[in-house]
Short mmCIF file of C-alpha atoms in Angstrom, two decimals:
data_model
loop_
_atom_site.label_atom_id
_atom_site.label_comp_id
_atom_site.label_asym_id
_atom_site.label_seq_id
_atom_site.Cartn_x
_atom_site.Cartn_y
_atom_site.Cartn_z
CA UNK A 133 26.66 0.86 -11.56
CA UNK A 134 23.35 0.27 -9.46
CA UNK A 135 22.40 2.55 -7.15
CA UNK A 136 20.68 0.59 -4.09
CA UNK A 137 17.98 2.54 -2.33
CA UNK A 138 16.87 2.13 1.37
CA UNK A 139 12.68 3.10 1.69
CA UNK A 140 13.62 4.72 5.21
CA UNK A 141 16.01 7.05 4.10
CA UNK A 142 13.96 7.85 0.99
CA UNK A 143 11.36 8.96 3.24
CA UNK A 144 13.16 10.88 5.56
CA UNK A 145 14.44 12.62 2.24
CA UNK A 146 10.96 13.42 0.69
CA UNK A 147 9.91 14.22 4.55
CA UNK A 148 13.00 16.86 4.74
CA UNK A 149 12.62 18.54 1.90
CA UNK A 150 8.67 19.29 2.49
CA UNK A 151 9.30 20.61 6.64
CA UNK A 152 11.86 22.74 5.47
CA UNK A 153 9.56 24.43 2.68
CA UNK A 154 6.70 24.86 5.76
CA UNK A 155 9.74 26.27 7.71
CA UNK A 156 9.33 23.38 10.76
CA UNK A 157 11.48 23.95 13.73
CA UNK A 158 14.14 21.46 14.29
CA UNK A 159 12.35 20.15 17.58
CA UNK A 160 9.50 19.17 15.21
CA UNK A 161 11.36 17.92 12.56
CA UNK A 162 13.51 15.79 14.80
CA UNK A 163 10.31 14.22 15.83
CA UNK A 164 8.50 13.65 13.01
CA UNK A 165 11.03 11.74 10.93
CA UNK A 166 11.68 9.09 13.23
CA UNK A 167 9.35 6.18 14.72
CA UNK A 168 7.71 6.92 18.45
CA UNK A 169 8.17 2.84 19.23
CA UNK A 170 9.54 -0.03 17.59
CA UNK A 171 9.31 -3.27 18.62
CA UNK A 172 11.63 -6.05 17.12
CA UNK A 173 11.38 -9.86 18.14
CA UNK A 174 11.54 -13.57 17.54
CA UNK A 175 9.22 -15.50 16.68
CA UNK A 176 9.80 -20.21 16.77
CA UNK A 177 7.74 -21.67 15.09
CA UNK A 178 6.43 -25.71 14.92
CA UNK A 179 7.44 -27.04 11.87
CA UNK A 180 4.90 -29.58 9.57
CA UNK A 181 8.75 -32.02 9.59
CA UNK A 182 8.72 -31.89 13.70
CA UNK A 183 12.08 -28.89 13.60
CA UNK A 184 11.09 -25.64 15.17
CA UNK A 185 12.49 -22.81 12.90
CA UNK A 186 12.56 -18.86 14.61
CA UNK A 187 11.51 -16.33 12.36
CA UNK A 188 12.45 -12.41 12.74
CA UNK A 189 9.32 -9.81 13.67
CA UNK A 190 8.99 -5.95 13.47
CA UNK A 191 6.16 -3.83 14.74
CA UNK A 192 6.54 -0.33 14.52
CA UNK A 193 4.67 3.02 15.53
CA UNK A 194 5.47 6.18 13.65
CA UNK A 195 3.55 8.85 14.81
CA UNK A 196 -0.03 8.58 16.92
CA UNK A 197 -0.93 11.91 17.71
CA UNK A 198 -3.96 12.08 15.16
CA UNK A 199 -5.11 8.41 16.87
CA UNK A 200 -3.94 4.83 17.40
CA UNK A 201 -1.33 3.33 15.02
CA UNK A 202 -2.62 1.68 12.13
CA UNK A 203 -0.64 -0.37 9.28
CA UNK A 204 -0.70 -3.62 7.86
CA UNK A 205 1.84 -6.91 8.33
CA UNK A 206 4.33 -7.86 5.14
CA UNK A 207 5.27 -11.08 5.21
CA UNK A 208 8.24 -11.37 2.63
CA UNK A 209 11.58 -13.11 2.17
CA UNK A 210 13.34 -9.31 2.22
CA UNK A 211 12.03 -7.83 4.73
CA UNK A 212 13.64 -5.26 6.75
CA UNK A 213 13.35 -2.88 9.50
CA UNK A 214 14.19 0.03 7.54
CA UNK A 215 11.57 -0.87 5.16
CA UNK A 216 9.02 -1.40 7.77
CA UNK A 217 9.95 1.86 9.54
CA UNK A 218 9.31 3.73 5.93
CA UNK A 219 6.03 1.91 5.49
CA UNK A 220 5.25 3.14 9.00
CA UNK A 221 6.15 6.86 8.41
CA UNK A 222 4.01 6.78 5.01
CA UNK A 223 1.29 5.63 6.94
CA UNK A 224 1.20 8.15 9.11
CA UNK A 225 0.76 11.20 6.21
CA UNK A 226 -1.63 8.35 4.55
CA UNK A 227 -3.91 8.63 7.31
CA UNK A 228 -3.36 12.82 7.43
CA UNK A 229 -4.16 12.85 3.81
CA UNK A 230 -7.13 10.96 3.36
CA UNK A 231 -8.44 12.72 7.20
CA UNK A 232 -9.18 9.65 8.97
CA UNK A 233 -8.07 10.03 12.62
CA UNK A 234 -5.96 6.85 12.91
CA UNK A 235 -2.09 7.13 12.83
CA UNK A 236 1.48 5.51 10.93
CA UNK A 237 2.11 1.67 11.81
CA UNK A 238 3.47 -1.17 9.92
CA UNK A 239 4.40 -4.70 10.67
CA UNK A 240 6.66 -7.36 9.40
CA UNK A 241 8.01 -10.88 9.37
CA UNK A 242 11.09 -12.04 7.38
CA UNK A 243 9.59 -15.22 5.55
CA UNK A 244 8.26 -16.98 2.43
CA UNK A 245 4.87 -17.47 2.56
CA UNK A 246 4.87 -19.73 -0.54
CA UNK A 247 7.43 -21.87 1.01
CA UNK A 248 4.87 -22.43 4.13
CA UNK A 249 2.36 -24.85 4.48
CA UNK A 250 -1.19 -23.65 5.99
CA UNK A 251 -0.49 -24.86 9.30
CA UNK A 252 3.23 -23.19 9.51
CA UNK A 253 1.35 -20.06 8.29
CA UNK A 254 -1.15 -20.37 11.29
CA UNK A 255 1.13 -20.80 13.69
CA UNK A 256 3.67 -18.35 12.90
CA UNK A 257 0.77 -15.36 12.59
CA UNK A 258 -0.20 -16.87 15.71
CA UNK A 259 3.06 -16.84 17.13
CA UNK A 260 3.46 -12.84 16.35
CA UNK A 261 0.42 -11.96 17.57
CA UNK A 262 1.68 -13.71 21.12
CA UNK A 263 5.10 -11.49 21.21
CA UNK A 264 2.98 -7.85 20.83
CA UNK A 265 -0.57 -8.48 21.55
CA UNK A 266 -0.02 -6.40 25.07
CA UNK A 267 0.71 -3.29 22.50
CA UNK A 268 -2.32 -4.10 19.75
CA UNK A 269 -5.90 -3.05 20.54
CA UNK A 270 -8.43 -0.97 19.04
CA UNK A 271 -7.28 1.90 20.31
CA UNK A 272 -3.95 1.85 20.32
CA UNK A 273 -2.60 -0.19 17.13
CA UNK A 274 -4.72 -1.97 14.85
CA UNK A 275 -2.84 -4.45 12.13
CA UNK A 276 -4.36 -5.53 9.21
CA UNK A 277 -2.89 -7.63 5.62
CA UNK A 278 0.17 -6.34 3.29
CA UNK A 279 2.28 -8.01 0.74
CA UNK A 280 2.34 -11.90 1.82
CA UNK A 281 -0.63 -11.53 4.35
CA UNK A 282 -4.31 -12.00 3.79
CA UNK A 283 -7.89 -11.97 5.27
CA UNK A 284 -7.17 -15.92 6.61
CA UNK A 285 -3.83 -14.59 8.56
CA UNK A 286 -5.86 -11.36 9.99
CA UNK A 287 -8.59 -14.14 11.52
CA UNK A 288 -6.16 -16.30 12.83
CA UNK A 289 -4.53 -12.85 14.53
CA UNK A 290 -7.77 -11.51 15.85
CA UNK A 291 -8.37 -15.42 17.36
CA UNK A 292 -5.23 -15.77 19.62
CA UNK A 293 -5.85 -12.05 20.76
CA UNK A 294 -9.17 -13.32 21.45
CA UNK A 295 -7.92 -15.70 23.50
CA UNK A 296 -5.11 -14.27 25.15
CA UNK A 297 -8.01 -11.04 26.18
CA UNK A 298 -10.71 -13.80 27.22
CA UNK A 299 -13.34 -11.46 25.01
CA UNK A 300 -14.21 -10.38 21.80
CA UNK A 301 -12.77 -7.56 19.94
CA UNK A 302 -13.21 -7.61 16.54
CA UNK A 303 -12.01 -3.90 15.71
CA UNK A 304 -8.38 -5.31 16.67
CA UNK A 305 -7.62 -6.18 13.25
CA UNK A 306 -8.52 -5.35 10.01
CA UNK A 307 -8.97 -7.13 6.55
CA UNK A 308 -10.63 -10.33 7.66
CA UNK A 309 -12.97 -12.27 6.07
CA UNK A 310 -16.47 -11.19 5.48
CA UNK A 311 -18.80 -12.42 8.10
CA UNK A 312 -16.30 -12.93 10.78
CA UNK A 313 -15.83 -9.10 11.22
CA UNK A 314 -14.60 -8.09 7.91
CA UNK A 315 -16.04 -5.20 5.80
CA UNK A 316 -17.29 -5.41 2.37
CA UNK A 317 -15.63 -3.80 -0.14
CA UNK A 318 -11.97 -4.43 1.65
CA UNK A 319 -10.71 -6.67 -1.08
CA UNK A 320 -11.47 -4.26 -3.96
CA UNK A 321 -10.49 -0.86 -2.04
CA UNK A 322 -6.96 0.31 -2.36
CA UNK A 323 -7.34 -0.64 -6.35
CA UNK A 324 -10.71 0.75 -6.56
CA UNK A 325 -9.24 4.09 -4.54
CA UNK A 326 -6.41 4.02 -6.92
CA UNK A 327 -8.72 4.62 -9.97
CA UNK A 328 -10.65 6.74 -7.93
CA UNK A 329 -8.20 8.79 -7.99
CA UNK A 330 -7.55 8.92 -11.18
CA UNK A 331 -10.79 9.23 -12.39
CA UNK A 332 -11.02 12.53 -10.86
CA UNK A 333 -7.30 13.81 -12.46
CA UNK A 334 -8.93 12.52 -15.76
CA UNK A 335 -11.78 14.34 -14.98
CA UNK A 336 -10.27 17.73 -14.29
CA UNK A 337 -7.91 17.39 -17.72
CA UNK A 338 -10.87 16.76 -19.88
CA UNK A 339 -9.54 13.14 -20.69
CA UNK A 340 -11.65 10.25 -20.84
CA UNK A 341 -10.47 6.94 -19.86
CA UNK A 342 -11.71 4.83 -23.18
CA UNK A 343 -9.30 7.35 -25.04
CA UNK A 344 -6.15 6.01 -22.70
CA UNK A 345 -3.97 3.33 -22.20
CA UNK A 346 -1.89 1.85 -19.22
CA UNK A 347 0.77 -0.35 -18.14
CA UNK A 348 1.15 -1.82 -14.99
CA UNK A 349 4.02 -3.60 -12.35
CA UNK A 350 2.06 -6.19 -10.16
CA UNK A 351 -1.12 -8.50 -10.47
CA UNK A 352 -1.63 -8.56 -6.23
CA UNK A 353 -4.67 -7.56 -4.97
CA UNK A 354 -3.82 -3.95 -5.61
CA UNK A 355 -3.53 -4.10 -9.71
CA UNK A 356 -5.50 -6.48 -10.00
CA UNK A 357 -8.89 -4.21 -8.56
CA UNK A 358 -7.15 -1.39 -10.14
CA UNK A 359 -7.02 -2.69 -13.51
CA UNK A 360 -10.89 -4.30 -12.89
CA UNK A 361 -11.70 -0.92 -12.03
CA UNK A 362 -9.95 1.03 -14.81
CA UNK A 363 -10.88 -1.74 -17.81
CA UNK A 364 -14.60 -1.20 -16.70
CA UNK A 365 -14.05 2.53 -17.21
CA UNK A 366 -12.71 1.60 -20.79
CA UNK A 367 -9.13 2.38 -20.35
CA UNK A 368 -6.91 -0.43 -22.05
CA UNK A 369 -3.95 -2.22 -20.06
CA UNK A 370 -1.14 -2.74 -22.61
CA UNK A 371 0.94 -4.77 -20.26
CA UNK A 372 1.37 -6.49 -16.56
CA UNK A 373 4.77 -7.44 -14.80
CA UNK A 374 4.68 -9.52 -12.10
CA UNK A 375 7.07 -12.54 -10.48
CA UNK A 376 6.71 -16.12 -11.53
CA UNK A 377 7.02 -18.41 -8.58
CA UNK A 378 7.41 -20.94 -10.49
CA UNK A 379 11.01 -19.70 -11.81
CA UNK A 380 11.51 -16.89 -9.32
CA UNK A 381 11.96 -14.48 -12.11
CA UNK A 382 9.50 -11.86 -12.94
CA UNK A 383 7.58 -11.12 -16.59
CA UNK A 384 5.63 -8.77 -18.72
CA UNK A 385 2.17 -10.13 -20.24
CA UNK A 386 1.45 -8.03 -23.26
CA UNK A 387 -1.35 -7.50 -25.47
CA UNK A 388 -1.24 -4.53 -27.75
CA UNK A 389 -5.47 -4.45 -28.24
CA UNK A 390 -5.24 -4.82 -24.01
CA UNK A 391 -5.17 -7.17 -21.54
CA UNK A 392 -8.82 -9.26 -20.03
CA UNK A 393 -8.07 -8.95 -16.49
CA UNK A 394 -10.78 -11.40 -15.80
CA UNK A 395 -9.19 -13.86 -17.82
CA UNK A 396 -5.59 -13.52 -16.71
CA UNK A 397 -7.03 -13.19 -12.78
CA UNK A 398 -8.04 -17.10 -13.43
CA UNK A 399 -4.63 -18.12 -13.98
CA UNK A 400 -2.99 -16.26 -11.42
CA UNK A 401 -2.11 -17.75 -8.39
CA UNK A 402 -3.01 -16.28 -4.73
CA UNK A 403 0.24 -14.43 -4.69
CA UNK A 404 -0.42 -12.21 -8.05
CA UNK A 405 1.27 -14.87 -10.15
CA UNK A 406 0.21 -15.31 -13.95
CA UNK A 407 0.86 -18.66 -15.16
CA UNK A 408 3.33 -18.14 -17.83
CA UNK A 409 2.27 -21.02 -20.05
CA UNK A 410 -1.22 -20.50 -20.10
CA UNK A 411 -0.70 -16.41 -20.59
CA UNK A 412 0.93 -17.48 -24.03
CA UNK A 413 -1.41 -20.42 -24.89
CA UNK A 414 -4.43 -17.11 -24.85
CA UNK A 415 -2.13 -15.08 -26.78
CA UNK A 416 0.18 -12.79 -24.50
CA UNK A 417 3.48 -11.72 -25.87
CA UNK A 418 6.16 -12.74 -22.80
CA UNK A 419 8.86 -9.84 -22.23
CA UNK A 420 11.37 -9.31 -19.46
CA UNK A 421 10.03 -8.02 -16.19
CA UNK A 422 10.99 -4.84 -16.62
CA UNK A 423 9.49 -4.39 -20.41
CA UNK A 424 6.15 -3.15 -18.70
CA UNK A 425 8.05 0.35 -17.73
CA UNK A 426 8.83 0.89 -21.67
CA UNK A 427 5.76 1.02 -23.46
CA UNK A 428 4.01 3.44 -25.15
CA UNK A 429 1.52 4.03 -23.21
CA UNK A 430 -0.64 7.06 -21.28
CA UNK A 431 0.04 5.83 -17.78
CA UNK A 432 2.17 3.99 -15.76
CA UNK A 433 0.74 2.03 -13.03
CA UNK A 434 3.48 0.70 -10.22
CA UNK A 435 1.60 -1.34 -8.24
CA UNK A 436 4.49 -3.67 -6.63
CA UNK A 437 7.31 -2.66 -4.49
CA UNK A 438 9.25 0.64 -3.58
CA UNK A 439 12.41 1.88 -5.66
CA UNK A 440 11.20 1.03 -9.13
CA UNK A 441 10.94 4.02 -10.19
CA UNK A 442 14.57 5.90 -10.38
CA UNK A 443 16.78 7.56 -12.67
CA UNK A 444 18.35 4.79 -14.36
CA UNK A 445 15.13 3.40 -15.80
CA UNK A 446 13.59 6.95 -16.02
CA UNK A 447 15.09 7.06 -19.66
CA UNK A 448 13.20 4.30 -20.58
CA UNK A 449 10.00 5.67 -20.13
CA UNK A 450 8.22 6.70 -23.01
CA UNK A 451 7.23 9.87 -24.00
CA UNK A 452 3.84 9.22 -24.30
CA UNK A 453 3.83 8.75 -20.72
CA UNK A 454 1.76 12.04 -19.27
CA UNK A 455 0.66 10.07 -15.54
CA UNK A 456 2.37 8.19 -12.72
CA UNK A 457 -0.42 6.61 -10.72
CA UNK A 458 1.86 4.94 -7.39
CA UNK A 459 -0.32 2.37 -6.32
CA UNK A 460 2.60 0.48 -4.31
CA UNK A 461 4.30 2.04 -1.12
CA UNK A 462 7.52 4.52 -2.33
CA UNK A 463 7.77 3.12 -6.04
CA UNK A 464 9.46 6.28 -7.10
CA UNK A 465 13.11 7.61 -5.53
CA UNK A 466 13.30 10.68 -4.86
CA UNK A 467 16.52 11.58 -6.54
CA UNK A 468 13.61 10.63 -10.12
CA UNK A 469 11.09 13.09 -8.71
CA UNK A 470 13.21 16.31 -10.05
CA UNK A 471 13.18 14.29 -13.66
CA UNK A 472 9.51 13.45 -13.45
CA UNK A 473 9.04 17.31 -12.61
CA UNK A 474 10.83 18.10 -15.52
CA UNK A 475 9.32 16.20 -18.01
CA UNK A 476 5.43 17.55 -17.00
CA UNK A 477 4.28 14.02 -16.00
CA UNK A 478 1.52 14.45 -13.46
CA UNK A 479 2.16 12.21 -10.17
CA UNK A 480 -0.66 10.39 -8.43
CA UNK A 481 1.70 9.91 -4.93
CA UNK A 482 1.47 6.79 -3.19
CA UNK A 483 0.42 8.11 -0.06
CA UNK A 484 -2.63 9.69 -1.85
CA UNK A 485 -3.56 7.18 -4.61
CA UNK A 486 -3.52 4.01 -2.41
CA UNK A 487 -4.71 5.27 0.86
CA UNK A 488 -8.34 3.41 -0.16
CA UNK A 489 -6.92 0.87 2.37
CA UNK A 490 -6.61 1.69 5.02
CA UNK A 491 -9.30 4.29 4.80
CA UNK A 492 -11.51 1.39 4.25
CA UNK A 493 -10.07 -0.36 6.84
CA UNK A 494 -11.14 2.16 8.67
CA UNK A 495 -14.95 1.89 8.29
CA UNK A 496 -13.96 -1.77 9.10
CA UNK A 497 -12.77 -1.16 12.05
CA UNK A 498 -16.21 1.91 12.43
CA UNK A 499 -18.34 -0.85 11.70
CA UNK A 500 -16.67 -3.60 14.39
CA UNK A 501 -17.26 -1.46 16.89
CA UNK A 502 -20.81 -0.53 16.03
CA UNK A 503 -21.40 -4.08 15.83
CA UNK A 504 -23.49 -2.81 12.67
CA UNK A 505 -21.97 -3.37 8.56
CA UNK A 506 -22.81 -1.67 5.64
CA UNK A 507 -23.51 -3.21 2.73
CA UNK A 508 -20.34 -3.06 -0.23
CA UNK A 509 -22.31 -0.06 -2.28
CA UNK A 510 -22.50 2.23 1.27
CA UNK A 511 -18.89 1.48 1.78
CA UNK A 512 -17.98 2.17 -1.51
CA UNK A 513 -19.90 4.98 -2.28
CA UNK A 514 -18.03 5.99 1.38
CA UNK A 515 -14.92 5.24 -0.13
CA UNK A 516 -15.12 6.98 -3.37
CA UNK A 517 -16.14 10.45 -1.59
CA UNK A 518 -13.27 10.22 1.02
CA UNK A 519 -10.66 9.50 -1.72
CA UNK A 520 -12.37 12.40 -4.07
CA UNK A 521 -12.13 14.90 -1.72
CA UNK A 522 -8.29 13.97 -0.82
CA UNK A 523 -7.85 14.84 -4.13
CA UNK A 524 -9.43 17.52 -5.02
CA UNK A 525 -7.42 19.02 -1.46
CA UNK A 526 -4.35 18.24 -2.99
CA UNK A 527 -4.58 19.06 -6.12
CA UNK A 528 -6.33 22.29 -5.62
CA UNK A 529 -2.85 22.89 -3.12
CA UNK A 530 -1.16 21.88 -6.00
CA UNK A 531 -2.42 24.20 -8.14
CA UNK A 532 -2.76 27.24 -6.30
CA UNK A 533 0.84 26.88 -4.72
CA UNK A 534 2.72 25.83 -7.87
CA UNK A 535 3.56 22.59 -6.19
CA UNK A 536 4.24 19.24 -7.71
CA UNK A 537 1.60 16.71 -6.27
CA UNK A 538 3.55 14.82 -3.88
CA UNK A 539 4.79 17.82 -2.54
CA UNK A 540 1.63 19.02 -1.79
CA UNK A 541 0.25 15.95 -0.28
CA UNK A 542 3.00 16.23 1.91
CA UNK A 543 2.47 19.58 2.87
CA UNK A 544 -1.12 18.87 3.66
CA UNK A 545 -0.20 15.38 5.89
CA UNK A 546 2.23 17.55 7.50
CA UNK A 547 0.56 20.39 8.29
CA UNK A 548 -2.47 18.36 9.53
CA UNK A 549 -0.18 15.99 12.27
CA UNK A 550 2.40 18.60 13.25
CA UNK A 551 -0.67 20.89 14.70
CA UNK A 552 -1.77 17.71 16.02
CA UNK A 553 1.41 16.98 17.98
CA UNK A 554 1.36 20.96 18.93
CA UNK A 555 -2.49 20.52 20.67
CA UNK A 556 -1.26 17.54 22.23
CA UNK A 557 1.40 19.72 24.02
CA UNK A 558 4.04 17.43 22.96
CA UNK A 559 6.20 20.11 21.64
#
């Protein structure tokens, strides 16, 4: 029998466990593990066939003591509030982590971007910017893309805000296209930070990267850059699972010699679908969707959705398995992290090894209000020494504490908003 997860809870668990190890009082805790605001709402919406269809909206604020709210906007069929509320909280000790001074938000509409033409897409982003834009602002809560979303949605946000202000603001929103306030280096950074990351664990263990292998759950913008990024350093994908849109059912491409990323990104689609037909007419072996979490490989590489790591499929694993590098948002249940513990595989948390995001959303929101950009090897030099340094924090905690790696990220995103909220005077 299943067991069926909810991302909120699952971070209040992981969230729990950690305060009560740093010895929290309840006043704190009781703050810290639920949103500051939430804002739910409707959203109608023009239809291309003349109908007018109203689509569901959630904005929410965890925690903005270290600065203004920052988080991007899902747009997917499943959305919920829970899961928006658990992106938000992970946000907030994303930010703490990585040190940037911008706090937890997250956004969401219930919809199927696929299913939408451009126009119903322009409208409806429109259309959610009109129901919250009184709440946005640089300094207060600054969107930017997530699953479903991209640069073309974050213009079309930062235009009606522009319009509903009467002025410019560019640093409202970030991930938008380069040359109309967006930063070089966006597209590639949270899969560049991810290998970042893991160059530097690699690093420390004496491993090189030609010498290891990898498979991986997504082809989105956040595997693909990590496996660009991680095939250039001469590690070998075995395998990629992602969904088919064309069958709604999802796949593993495999290739025991590895993967060309270059050559599967050109016949993916813009939502991180590979074209199933053309994957076996280059020679990929097609397995079920979940085939990419049982090879026999070095590292496993979830770079999709939460809960897909748990303890039903942690069996399946294989042995040879020594890293867990979470580039998607809570991939990994909590009730798996005791089995991961036991087994000596070395996580890479989420919160840690995909935070090249919105840190680099960051310097795009620096460089709006500058009014001066960097060019892409100053932001990613930036973005390489910001994600090195979070860590080398960590796992120096890590090791000097005995903790497992999440545990000490936590402690360390924890540690660093709780004295926040204390200076503040809010408790």
């Amino acid at each position: 029998m299943s067991t069926t997860y909810n991302p909120y809870e699952n971070a209040q668990i992981q969230f729990d466990n950690v305060a009560k190890s740093l010895g929290l009082d309840g006043g704190m805790c009781e703050f810290l593990r639920v949103p500051q605001k939430e804002l739910h709402f409707t959203i109608p919406v023009k239809m291309d066939n003349g109908t007018t269809k109203t689509f569901q909206g959630f904005r929410v604020k965890h925690n903005i003591a270290r600065g203004p709210a920052k988080g991007g906007i899902r747009f997917h069929p499943h959305e919920t509030a829970d899961t928006v509320r658990a992106l938000a909280m992970w946000m907030t000790w994303k930010c703490a982590t990585v040190d940037i001074p911008l706090g937890g938000g997250k956004g969401g509409i219930i919809c199927d971007p696929p299913s939408l033409s451009a126009g119903e897409m322009e409208r409806l982003c429109r259309g959610y910017v009109r129901q919250i834009w009184n709440q946005l602002g640089h300094e207060a809560d600054i969107p930017a893309p997530d699953v479903g979303s991209n640069p073309q949605c974050m213009l079309w946000m930062m235009d009606e805000y522009e319009t509903i202000t009467g002025a410019h603001y560019p640093g409202v929103i970030t991930g938008k296209p380069v040359g109309m306030g967006g930063s070089l280096g966006r597209t590639e950074a949270t899969g560049y930070g991810c290998i970042y990351v893991l160059k530097s664990l690699l690093n420390l263990k004496g491993i090189v990267p030609e010498s290891t292998t990898a498979s991986m759950q997504g082809f989105g913008n956040v595997a693909e850059y990590a496996a660009r990024m991680y095939t250039e350093l001469g590690g070998k994908v075995i395998a990629i699972s992602c969904w088919n849109q064309a069958d709604s059912k999802a796949y593993t491409f495999r290739k025991a010699d590895g993967c060309d990323i270059v050559q599967l990104v050109g016949i993916k689609d813009a939502f991180g679908s590979i074209d199933k037909e053309k994957a076996m007419e280059l020679g990929y072996e097609v397995l079920p969707g979940d085939a990419w979490i049982t090879q026999d490989v070095d590292i496993l590489m979830p770079c999709a959705l939460e809960n897909q790591i748990t303890p039903a499929v942690f069996p399946s694993i294989s042995k040879q398995v020594k890293i867990l590098m979470e580039g998607a948002n809570g991939p990994t249940t909590p009730d798996c992290d005791p089995l991961i513990k036991d087994r000596g595989i070395t996580v890479l948390p989420d919160f840690l090894a995909n935070a090249g995001g919105v840190t680099c959303s960051y310097f795009e929101q620096v460089q709006n209000n500058m009014n001066y950009y960097w060019d892409k090897v100053e932001v990613l030099e930036k973005l390489e020494y910001a994600m090195t340094k979070a860590f080398r924090a960590v796992h120096e905690l890590s090791e000097t504490k005995s903790l497992y790696m999440r545990d000490a990220a936590y402690v360390i995103a924890i540690e660093r908003v709780a004295n926040a909220v204390k200076l503040r005077g809010w408790i």
